[in-house]
Amino acid sequence: MGMTMTQKILASHAGLPSVAAGQLIKAKLDLVLANDITGPVAINEFEKAGFEDVDRTARIALVMDHFAPNKDIKSAESCKKCRTFSKRFGIENFYDVGEMGIEHALIPEKGLIAPGEAAIGADSHTCTYGALGAFSTGVGSTDMAAAMATGETWFKVPEAIKVNLIGKKQRWVSGKDIILHLIGMIGVDGALYKSLEFSGDGLADLSMADRLTISNMAIEAGAKNGIFAVDDITLRYMQERCDRSFESYEADPGAEYVRIIDLDLSEIPCTVSWPHLPSNTHPATEGGNIEIDQVVIGSCTNGNIEDMAVAAEILRGRHIKSGLRGIVIPATPKIYMQCVDRGYVRIFMDAGCIVSTPTCGPCLGGHMGILAAGERAVSTTNRNFVGRMGHTESEVYLASPAVAAASAITGHISHPGEVVSA
Amino acid sequence: MRAEGTAIKYGNNVDTDVIIPARYLATQSHIELASHCMEDIDKSFVSRVKPGDIMVAGANFGCGSSREHAPIAIKASGISCVIAENFARIFYRNAINIGLAILECPEAARSIGEGDEVSIDFDTGIIKNVTRDEKYQAQPFPAFIKDMIEKGGLMASIKGGRKCTKALR
Ligand code: SF4
């Protein structure tokens, strides 16, 4: 029987000629990741078990992004624990304030993951790296601790849903609209435990930034991972970032899928998820009477330079609605500097937005942009659960950078066409 | 590896909130967690469960929050194995990581009744219903998972101070 792309990567990391859905395997890992929230818990487990050293076969990465620059004493202690641990074991890929970016933007940018590789991270959005044709998934802190000690973990081999992309996107439509649309179609448990495998002619119309956004939110459909076929766009992206050799896997022609979804990109509108579930999707054009207090453009979902470019294109020479707070968060220092060099920072600030340091910040209701009771935000982040950005009576509307920027200008949820002609 | 005991049966979608309610999460004591196990769905569970008993449930067992306290509470209450039609993903991982045996077997999950005497051979994956004289086949665990469960979980099974041998990359 043929294998899916995910199954082939898992088989190779398990040292097996083939694997089948449902099988329990032990797999070697290329990357093991945690952040300033989950890292300390994993470190505690690691120390409690009394390991003398970390495994050196997998790259270990610790990224201080959620509450950094530290927002209070507790978060400072958490980062300190990771810092001390990294020093003790000589962990190269420890990223602290100054070098730190949001983990799922930073890891691909630094070339720490490549096509065909396998990664786990103690963070649910670790599935982001599927965009590069890697297998990656989120796990718990105990899994992370064990993987730091052994360089491997166990998996149950998932079934897969194939998403066959065709056609070309409409103007202003991006990866964000595509994944929100898909989650709206299949629901927040539509891909529970399964792989979402993206392929088809439509791939050619999706930049790496689009793909990273789509894979990032695979978990919001319940998926274990969301993976893209490797093409020229992937290879070009890797060439600039990584000099390791890697292997690209393709699904077998006879691979078995529990479901095949044909997605015509040309039919997908600019899409917004109303509170309080990512699956509660509506076309952006329906948001005309929804007044907003804050706009956030950033996060591991939409903090890339392409996202900044779209926002700048719309905000250039315009001003956000008075009384509205606009917060722009480039996801990494590199992206931040690109925003400076390309003049985006001036555009954002002239428009009345503030450009924040790279951090998760408001995305998880952490700091630097929390909502009060009754307030509404349009945000390019990935979750709009009750209380996600602050008070339990606040609301988050998930959207693309284009819709978020346009909405900042009008003060209500807007299609970009409302503020920019053609 | 074997298990034998009396079946205690539940339905579909048993979530981690009813397995161990959030109001008890402040403790890390396994005994205390066990003393509230299943409290919100079955007040009699704690008083009637005997060491070795087997929990049997329907689909999507362990859905909801990812708390590791849920499988810990079940294991500490004496349950030797949970059999269900299927499990929520994170519960499945957590259970194995803390050394609680769990088996997916829709046929067994449907056929076994409350109070049936059940025995499980983990090497073959065969579940025997002694009361009804029936047999069901579950997928047996590979050796490394059995080892993990026998040793009491993931951290215990990999313990032994692994040292680095390979070059940094
Ligand atoms: S930006 Fe938000 S979703 Fe992404 S890693 Fe940070 S908190 Fe998680």
PDB file of N, CA and C in Angstrom, chain B residues 76-162:
ATOM      1  N   ALA B  76      -3.648   5.992  39.054  1.00  0.00           N
ATOM      2  CA  ALA B  76      -3.479   5.931  40.507  1.00  0.00           C
ATOM      3  C   ALA B  76      -4.698   5.324  41.202  1.00  0.00           C
ATOM      4  N   SER B  77      -5.849   5.337  40.530  1.00  0.00           N
ATOM      5  CA  SER B  77      -7.030   4.736  41.143  1.00  0.00           C
ATOM      6  C   SER B  77      -6.989   3.208  41.072  1.00  0.00           C
ATOM      7  N   GLY B  78      -6.024   2.672  40.323  1.00  0.00           N
ATOM      8  CA  GLY B  78      -5.872   1.223  40.266  1.00  0.00           C
ATOM      9  C   GLY B  78      -6.243   0.594  38.933  1.00  0.00           C
ATOM     10  N   ILE B  79      -6.807   1.381  38.057  1.00  0.00           N
ATOM     11  CA  ILE B  79      -7.193   0.868  36.733  1.00  0.00           C
ATOM     12  C   ILE B  79      -5.945   0.351  36.001  1.00  0.00           C
ATOM     13  N   SER B  80      -6.046  -0.854  35.431  1.00  0.00           N
ATOM     14  CA  SER B  80      -4.873  -1.432  34.787  1.00  0.00           C
ATOM     15  C   SER B  80      -4.830  -1.137  33.288  1.00  0.00           C
ATOM     16  N   CYS B  81      -5.997  -0.822  32.728  1.00  0.00           N
ATOM     17  CA  CYS B  81      -6.026  -0.537  31.287  1.00  0.00           C
ATOM     18  C   CYS B  81      -7.332   0.170  30.948  1.00  0.00           C
ATOM     19  N   VAL B  82      -7.297   1.093  30.004  1.00  0.00           N
ATOM     20  CA  VAL B  82      -8.531   1.677  29.482  1.00  0.00           C
ATOM     21  C   VAL B  82      -8.715   1.163  28.063  1.00  0.00           C
ATOM     22  N   ILE B  83      -9.884   0.598  27.811  1.00  0.00           N
ATOM     23  CA  ILE B  83     -10.222   0.160  26.455  1.00  0.00           C
ATOM     24  C   ILE B  83     -11.297   1.112  25.940  1.00  0.00           C
ATOM     25  N   ALA B  84     -11.106   1.676  24.753  1.00  0.00           N
ATOM     26  CA  ALA B  84     -12.133   2.551  24.183  1.00  0.00           C
ATOM     27  C   ALA B  84     -12.188   2.343  22.678  1.00  0.00           C
ATOM     28  N   GLU B  85     -13.273   2.880  22.062  1.00  0.00           N
ATOM     29  CA  GLU B  85     -13.350   2.801  20.601  1.00  0.00           C
ATOM     30  C   GLU B  85     -12.193   3.585  20.014  1.00  0.00           C
ATOM     31  N   ASN B  86     -11.972   4.793  20.528  1.00  0.00           N
ATOM     32  CA  ASN B  86     -10.780   5.560  20.206  1.00  0.00           C
ATOM     33  C   ASN B  86     -10.582   6.647  21.256  1.00  0.00           C
ATOM     34  N   PHE B  87      -9.390   7.254  21.213  1.00  0.00           N
ATOM     35  CA  PHE B  87      -9.017   8.244  22.227  1.00  0.00           C
ATOM     36  C   PHE B  87      -8.730   9.594  21.585  1.00  0.00           C
ATOM     37  N   ALA B  88      -8.928  10.663  22.359  1.00  0.00           N
ATOM     38  CA  ALA B  88      -8.485  11.976  21.901  1.00  0.00           C
ATOM     39  C   ALA B  88      -6.959  11.957  21.837  1.00  0.00           C
ATOM     40  N   ARG B  89      -6.396  12.677  20.879  1.00  0.00           N
ATOM     41  CA  ARG B  89      -4.965  12.561  20.576  1.00  0.00           C
ATOM     42  C   ARG B  89      -4.062  12.845  21.774  1.00  0.00           C
ATOM     43  N   ILE B  90      -4.291  13.952  22.447  1.00  0.00           N
ATOM     44  CA  ILE B  90      -3.352  14.314  23.514  1.00  0.00           C
ATOM     45  C   ILE B  90      -3.489  13.374  24.705  1.00  0.00           C
ATOM     46  N   PHE B  91      -4.731  12.946  25.001  1.00  0.00           N
ATOM     47  CA  PHE B  91      -4.915  11.992  26.085  1.00  0.00           C
ATOM     48  C   PHE B  91      -4.137  10.713  25.784  1.00  0.00           C
ATOM     49  N   TYR B  92      -4.223  10.272  24.545  1.00  0.00           N
ATOM     50  CA  TYR B  92      -3.538   9.045  24.127  1.00  0.00           C
ATOM     51  C   TYR B  92      -2.041   9.147  24.430  1.00  0.00           C
ATOM     52  N   ARG B  93      -1.452  10.275  23.995  1.00  0.00           N
ATOM     53  CA  ARG B  93      -0.012  10.512  24.228  1.00  0.00           C
ATOM     54  C   ARG B  93       0.298  10.580  25.712  1.00  0.00           C
ATOM     55  N   ASN B  94      -0.495  11.373  26.432  1.00  0.00           N
ATOM     56  CA  ASN B  94      -0.245  11.547  27.862  1.00  0.00           C
ATOM     57  C   ASN B  94      -0.336  10.221  28.610  1.00  0.00           C
ATOM     58  N   ALA B  95      -1.337   9.399  28.280  1.00  0.00           N
ATOM     59  CA  ALA B  95      -1.543   8.129  28.978  1.00  0.00           C
ATOM     60  C   ALA B  95      -0.313   7.247  28.824  1.00  0.00           C
ATOM     61  N   ILE B  96       0.142   7.096  27.605  1.00  0.00           N
ATOM     62  CA  ILE B  96       1.308   6.244  27.384  1.00  0.00           C
ATOM     63  C   ILE B  96       2.539   6.848  28.056  1.00  0.00           C
ATOM     64  N   ASN B  97       2.675   8.174  27.964  1.00  0.00           N
ATOM     65  CA  ASN B  97       3.846   8.827  28.581  1.00  0.00           C
ATOM     66  C   ASN B  97       3.891   8.671  30.100  1.00  0.00           C
ATOM     67  N   ILE B  98       2.726   8.506  30.738  1.00  0.00           N
ATOM     68  CA  ILE B  98       2.769   8.334  32.195  1.00  0.00           C
ATOM     69  C   ILE B  98       2.625   6.851  32.581  1.00  0.00           C
ATOM     70  N   GLY B  99       2.557   5.981  31.580  1.00  0.00           N
ATOM     71  CA  GLY B  99       2.571   4.550  31.867  1.00  0.00           C
ATOM     72  C   GLY B  99       1.212   3.932  32.135  1.00  0.00           C
ATOM     73  N   LEU B 100       0.167   4.531  31.573  1.00  0.00           N
ATOM     74  CA  LEU B 100      -1.166   3.927  31.680  1.00  0.00           C
ATOM     75  C   LEU B 100      -1.449   3.163  30.382  1.00  0.00           C
ATOM     76  N   ALA B 101      -1.720   1.860  30.489  1.00  0.00           N
ATOM     77  CA  ALA B 101      -2.021   1.057  29.303  1.00  0.00           C
ATOM     78  C   ALA B 101      -3.379   1.458  28.740  1.00  0.00           C
ATOM     79  N   ILE B 102      -3.446   1.693  27.436  1.00  0.00           N
ATOM     80  CA  ILE B 102      -4.731   1.986  26.802  1.00  0.00           C
ATOM     81  C   ILE B 102      -4.799   1.244  25.478  1.00  0.00           C
ATOM     82  N   LEU B 103      -5.965   0.759  25.156  1.00  0.00           N
ATOM     83  CA  LEU B 103      -6.138   0.009  23.910  1.00  0.00           C
ATOM     84  C   LEU B 103      -7.331   0.535  23.138  1.00  0.00           C
ATOM     85  N   GLU B 104      -7.139   0.698  21.829  1.00  0.00           N
ATOM     86  CA  GLU B 104      -8.258   1.047  20.959  1.00  0.00           C
ATOM     87  C   GLU B 104      -8.822  -0.243  20.387  1.00  0.00           C
ATOM     88  N   CYS B 105     -10.088  -0.528  20.670  1.00  0.00           N
ATOM     89  CA  CYS B 105     -10.706  -1.742  20.140  1.00  0.00           C
ATOM     90  C   CYS B 105     -12.217  -1.534  20.132  1.00  0.00           C
ATOM     91  N   PRO B 106     -12.752  -1.045  19.008  1.00  0.00           N
ATOM     92  CA  PRO B 106     -14.187  -0.734  18.940  1.00  0.00           C
ATOM     93  C   PRO B 106     -15.065  -1.927  19.326  1.00  0.00           C
ATOM     94  N   GLU B 107     -14.668  -3.122  18.893  1.00  0.00           N
ATOM     95  CA  GLU B 107     -15.487  -4.304  19.159  1.00  0.00           C
ATOM     96  C   GLU B 107     -15.569  -4.571  20.666  1.00  0.00           C
ATOM     97  N   ALA B 108     -14.410  -4.546  21.328  1.00  0.00           N
ATOM     98  CA  ALA B 108     -14.392  -4.774  22.773  1.00  0.00           C
ATOM     99  C   ALA B 108     -15.156  -3.665  23.494  1.00  0.00           C
ATOM    100  N   ALA B 109     -14.946  -2.416  23.036  1.00  0.00           N
ATOM    101  CA  ALA B 109     -15.585  -1.273  23.691  1.00  0.00           C
ATOM    102  C   ALA B 109     -17.100  -1.405  23.649  1.00  0.00           C
ATOM    103  N   ARG B 110     -17.610  -1.963  22.551  1.00  0.00           N
ATOM    104  CA  ARG B 110     -19.064  -2.103  22.431  1.00  0.00           C
ATOM    105  C   ARG B 110     -19.593  -3.341  23.150  1.00  0.00           C
ATOM    106  N   SER B 111     -18.824  -4.437  23.107  1.00  0.00           N
ATOM    107  CA  SER B 111     -19.359  -5.716  23.607  1.00  0.00           C
ATOM    108  C   SER B 111     -19.220  -5.907  25.113  1.00  0.00           C
ATOM    109  N   ILE B 112     -18.159  -5.357  25.690  1.00  0.00           N
ATOM    110  CA  ILE B 112     -17.954  -5.585  27.123  1.00  0.00           C
ATOM    111  C   ILE B 112     -18.993  -4.800  27.913  1.00  0.00           C
ATOM    112  N   GLY B 113     -19.600  -5.463  28.896  1.00  0.00           N
ATOM    113  CA  GLY B 113     -20.611  -4.803  29.715  1.00  0.00           C
ATOM    114  C   GLY B 113     -20.074  -4.480  31.095  1.00  0.00           C
ATOM    115  N   GLU B 114     -20.758  -3.604  31.783  1.00  0.00           N
ATOM    116  CA  GLU B 114     -20.408  -3.252  33.160  1.00  0.00           C
ATOM    117  C   GLU B 114     -20.324  -4.534  33.993  1.00  0.00           C
ATOM    118  N   GLY B 115     -19.239  -4.697  34.727  1.00  0.00           N
ATOM    119  CA  GLY B 115     -19.110  -5.847  35.625  1.00  0.00           C
ATOM    120  C   GLY B 115     -18.552  -7.100  34.987  1.00  0.00           C
ATOM    121  N   ASP B 116     -18.354  -7.110  33.677  1.00  0.00           N
ATOM    122  CA  ASP B 116     -17.770  -8.295  33.025  1.00  0.00           C
ATOM    123  C   ASP B 116     -16.330  -8.502  33.513  1.00  0.00           C
ATOM    124  N   GLU B 117     -15.956  -9.775  33.616  1.00  0.00           N
ATOM    125  CA  GLU B 117     -14.564 -10.077  33.954  1.00  0.00           C
ATOM    126  C   GLU B 117     -13.758 -10.119  32.660  1.00  0.00           C
ATOM    127  N   VAL B 118     -12.670  -9.343  32.617  1.00  0.00           N
ATOM    128  CA  VAL B 118     -11.923  -9.189  31.374  1.00  0.00           C
ATOM    129  C   VAL B 118     -10.446  -9.479  31.627  1.00  0.00           C
ATOM    130  N   SER B 119      -9.797 -10.152  30.665  1.00  0.00           N
ATOM    131  CA  SER B 119      -8.342 -10.286  30.774  1.00  0.00           C
ATOM    132  C   SER B 119      -7.703  -9.865  29.456  1.00  0.00           C
ATOM    133  N   ILE B 120      -6.552  -9.263  29.574  1.00  0.00           N
ATOM    134  CA  ILE B 120      -5.877  -8.720  28.393  1.00  0.00           C
ATOM    135  C   ILE B 120      -4.463  -9.269  28.311  1.00  0.00           C
ATOM    136  N   ASP B 121      -4.095  -9.740  27.119  1.00  0.00           N
ATOM    137  CA  ASP B 121      -2.714 -10.137  26.880  1.00  0.00           C
ATOM    138  C   ASP B 121      -2.085  -9.070  25.976  1.00  0.00           C
ATOM    139  N   PHE B 122      -1.227  -8.249  26.529  1.00  0.00           N
ATOM    140  CA  PHE B 122      -0.673  -7.127  25.763  1.00  0.00           C
ATOM    141  C   PHE B 122       0.309  -7.585  24.688  1.00  0.00           C
ATOM    142  N   ASP B 123       0.847  -8.790  24.837  1.00  0.00           N
ATOM    143  CA  ASP B 123       1.778  -9.276  23.819  1.00  0.00           C
ATOM    144  C   ASP B 123       1.061  -9.618  22.520  1.00  0.00           C
ATOM    145  N   THR B 124      -0.152 -10.133  22.639  1.00  0.00           N
ATOM    146  CA  THR B 124      -0.877 -10.527  21.431  1.00  0.00           C
ATOM    147  C   THR B 124      -1.976  -9.540  21.074  1.00  0.00           C
ATOM    148  N   GLY B 125      -2.350  -8.682  22.016  1.00  0.00           N
ATOM    149  CA  GLY B 125      -3.443  -7.736  21.773  1.00  0.00           C
ATOM    150  C   GLY B 125      -4.817  -8.388  21.927  1.00  0.00           C
ATOM    151  N   ILE B 126      -4.838  -9.620  22.473  1.00  0.00           N
ATOM    152  CA  ILE B 126      -6.128 -10.309  22.620  1.00  0.00           C
ATOM    153  C   ILE B 126      -6.799  -9.930  23.939  1.00  0.00           C
ATOM    154  N   ILE B 127      -8.046  -9.485  23.819  1.00  0.00           N
ATOM    155  CA  ILE B 127      -8.843  -9.126  24.996  1.00  0.00           C
ATOM    156  C   ILE B 127      -9.877 -10.239  25.177  1.00  0.00           C
ATOM    157  N   LYS B 128      -9.881 -10.854  26.372  1.00  0.00           N
ATOM    158  CA  LYS B 128     -10.834 -11.938  26.624  1.00  0.00           C
ATOM    159  C   LYS B 128     -11.930 -11.454  27.553  1.00  0.00           C
ATOM    160  N   ASN B 129     -13.171 -11.697  27.162  1.00  0.00           N
ATOM    161  CA  ASN B 129     -14.289 -11.407  28.047  1.00  0.00           C
ATOM    162  C   ASN B 129     -14.690 -12.734  28.682  1.00  0.00           C
ATOM    163  N   VAL B 130     -14.246 -12.968  29.918  1.00  0.00           N
ATOM    164  CA  VAL B 130     -14.458 -14.248  30.583  1.00  0.00           C
ATOM    165  C   VAL B 130     -15.949 -14.460  30.851  1.00  0.00           C
ATOM    166  N   THR B 131     -16.634 -13.406  31.262  1.00  0.00           N
ATOM    167  CA  THR B 131     -18.067 -13.493  31.591  1.00  0.00           C
ATOM    168  C   THR B 131     -18.894 -13.954  30.400  1.00  0.00           C
ATOM    169  N   ARG B 132     -18.630 -13.369  29.227  1.00  0.00           N
ATOM    170  CA  ARG B 132     -19.440 -13.691  28.037  1.00  0.00           C
ATOM    171  C   ARG B 132     -18.778 -14.693  27.114  1.00  0.00           C
ATOM    172  N   ASP B 133     -17.584 -15.165  27.503  1.00  0.00           N
ATOM    173  CA  ASP B 133     -16.837 -16.098  26.679  1.00  0.00           C
ATOM    174  C   ASP B 133     -16.651 -15.567  25.250  1.00  0.00           C
ATOM    175  N   GLU B 134     -16.133 -14.336  25.172  1.00  0.00           N
ATOM    176  CA  GLU B 134     -15.861 -13.741  23.859  1.00  0.00           C
ATOM    177  C   GLU B 134     -14.408 -13.290  23.805  1.00  0.00           C
ATOM    178  N   LYS B 135     -13.909 -13.107  22.563  1.00  0.00           N
ATOM    179  CA  LYS B 135     -12.529 -12.638  22.385  1.00  0.00           C
ATOM    180  C   LYS B 135     -12.532 -11.493  21.379  1.00  0.00           C
ATOM    181  N   TYR B 136     -11.726 -10.487  21.636  1.00  0.00           N
ATOM    182  CA  TYR B 136     -11.609  -9.375  20.700  1.00  0.00           C
ATOM    183  C   TYR B 136     -10.133  -9.129  20.436  1.00  0.00           C
ATOM    184  N   GLN B 137      -9.834  -8.687  19.206  1.00  0.00           N
ATOM    185  CA  GLN B 137      -8.427  -8.449  18.866  1.00  0.00           C
ATOM    186  C   GLN B 137      -8.132  -6.952  18.787  1.00  0.00           C
ATOM    187  N   ALA B 138      -7.209  -6.509  19.626  1.00  0.00           N
ATOM    188  CA  ALA B 138      -6.713  -5.129  19.509  1.00  0.00           C
ATOM    189  C   ALA B 138      -5.316  -5.203  18.920  1.00  0.00           C
ATOM    190  N   GLN B 139      -4.850  -4.065  18.376  1.00  0.00           N
ATOM    191  CA  GLN B 139      -3.486  -4.054  17.856  1.00  0.00           C
ATOM    192  C   GLN B 139      -2.521  -4.129  19.042  1.00  0.00           C
ATOM    193  N   PRO B 140      -1.625  -5.135  19.076  1.00  0.00           N
ATOM    194  CA  PRO B 140      -0.713  -5.212  20.224  1.00  0.00           C
ATOM    195  C   PRO B 140       0.282  -4.049  20.212  1.00  0.00           C
ATOM    196  N   PHE B 141       0.767  -3.674  21.377  1.00  0.00           N
ATOM    197  CA  PHE B 141       1.770  -2.621  21.466  1.00  0.00           C
ATOM    198  C   PHE B 141       3.108  -3.114  20.939  1.00  0.00           C
ATOM    199  N   PRO B 142       3.857  -2.255  20.236  1.00  0.00           N
ATOM    200  CA  PRO B 142       5.229  -2.645  19.922  1.00  0.00           C
ATOM    201  C   PRO B 142       6.049  -2.716  21.215  1.00  0.00           C
ATOM    202  N   ALA B 143       7.214  -3.362  21.142  1.00  0.00           N
ATOM    203  CA  ALA B 143       8.004  -3.628  22.360  1.00  0.00           C
ATOM    204  C   ALA B 143       8.348  -2.360  23.137  1.00  0.00           C
ATOM    205  N   PHE B 144       8.667  -1.261  22.415  1.00  0.00           N
ATOM    206  CA  PHE B 144       9.125  -0.078  23.151  1.00  0.00           C
ATOM    207  C   PHE B 144       7.997   0.575  23.951  1.00  0.00           C
ATOM    208  N   ILE B 145       6.768   0.452  23.460  1.00  0.00           N
ATOM    209  CA  ILE B 145       5.646   1.032  24.208  1.00  0.00           C
ATOM    210  C   ILE B 145       5.359   0.156  25.435  1.00  0.00           C
ATOM    211  N   LYS B 146       5.441  -1.165  25.245  1.00  0.00           N
ATOM    212  CA  LYS B 146       5.235  -2.075  26.384  1.00  0.00           C
ATOM    213  C   LYS B 146       6.268  -1.775  27.470  1.00  0.00           C
ATOM    214  N   ASP B 147       7.502  -1.581  27.007  1.00  0.00           N
ATOM    215  CA  ASP B 147       8.590  -1.284  27.928  1.00  0.00           C
ATOM    216  C   ASP B 147       8.296   0.002  28.707  1.00  0.00           C
ATOM    217  N   MET B 148       7.796   0.992  27.976  1.00  0.00           N
ATOM    218  CA  MET B 148       7.496   2.273  28.602  1.00  0.00           C
ATOM    219  C   MET B 148       6.424   2.114  29.680  1.00  0.00           C
ATOM    220  N   ILE B 149       5.384   1.356  29.363  1.00  0.00           N
ATOM    221  CA  ILE B 149       4.280   1.168  30.312  1.00  0.00           C
ATOM    222  C   ILE B 149       4.754   0.348  31.515  1.00  0.00           C
ATOM    223  N   GLU B 150       5.534  -0.682  31.231  1.00  0.00           N
ATOM    224  CA  GLU B 150       6.024  -1.529  32.327  1.00  0.00           C
ATOM    225  C   GLU B 150       6.904  -0.755  33.293  1.00  0.00           C
ATOM    226  N   LYS B 151       7.719   0.152  32.737  1.00  0.00           N
ATOM    227  CA  LYS B 151       8.632   0.901  33.599  1.00  0.00           C
ATOM    228  C   LYS B 151       7.970   2.087  34.278  1.00  0.00           C
ATOM    229  N   GLY B 152       6.725   2.363  33.916  1.00  0.00           N
ATOM    230  CA  GLY B 152       6.025   3.446  34.594  1.00  0.00           C
ATOM    231  C   GLY B 152       6.002   4.750  33.819  1.00  0.00           C
ATOM    232  N   GLY B 153       6.323   4.712  32.536  1.00  0.00           N
ATOM    233  CA  GLY B 153       6.171   5.915  31.733  1.00  0.00           C
ATOM    234  C   GLY B 153       7.420   6.290  30.964  1.00  0.00           C
ATOM    235  N   LEU B 154       7.268   7.345  30.183  1.00  0.00           N
ATOM    236  CA  LEU B 154       8.319   7.783  29.262  1.00  0.00           C
ATOM    237  C   LEU B 154       9.612   8.153  29.976  1.00  0.00           C
ATOM    238  N   MET B 155       9.535   9.036  30.984  1.00  0.00           N
ATOM    239  CA  MET B 155      10.764   9.500  31.626  1.00  0.00           C
ATOM    240  C   MET B 155      11.483   8.332  32.310  1.00  0.00           C
ATOM    241  N   ALA B 156      10.702   7.475  32.963  1.00  0.00           N
ATOM    242  CA  ALA B 156      11.309   6.340  33.663  1.00  0.00           C
ATOM    243  C   ALA B 156      11.978   5.396  32.664  1.00  0.00           C
ATOM    244  N   SER B 157      11.370   5.230  31.501  1.00  0.00           N
ATOM    245  CA  SER B 157      11.898   4.241  30.555  1.00  0.00           C
ATOM    246  C   SER B 157      13.191   4.708  29.891  1.00  0.00           C
ATOM    247  N   ILE B 158      13.391   6.014  29.798  1.00  0.00           N
ATOM    248  CA  ILE B 158      14.620   6.472  29.130  1.00  0.00           C
ATOM    249  C   ILE B 158      15.695   6.855  30.131  1.00  0.00           C
ATOM    250  N   LYS B 159      15.385   6.737  31.405  1.00  0.00           N
ATOM    251  CA  LYS B 159      16.336   7.121  32.447  1.00  0.00           C
ATOM    252  C   LYS B 159      17.588   6.256  32.388  1.00  0.00           C
ATOM    253  N   GLY B 160      18.621   6.689  33.042  1.00  0.00           N
ATOM    254  CA  GLY B 160      19.836   5.913  33.036  1.00  0.00           C
ATOM    255  C   GLY B 160      20.983   6.752  32.519  1.00  0.00           C
ATOM    256  N   GLY B 161      20.786   8.081  32.576  1.00  0.00           N
ATOM    257  CA  GLY B 161      21.874   8.997  32.273  1.00  0.00           C
ATOM    258  C   GLY B 161      22.520   8.784  30.929  1.00  0.00           C
ATOM    259  N   ARG B 162      21.745   8.966  29.873  1.00  0.00           N
ATOM    260  CA  ARG B 162      22.327   8.880  28.536  1.00  0.00           C
ATOM    261  C   ARG B 162      23.405   9.940  28.384  1.00  0.00           C
TER     262      ARG B 162
END
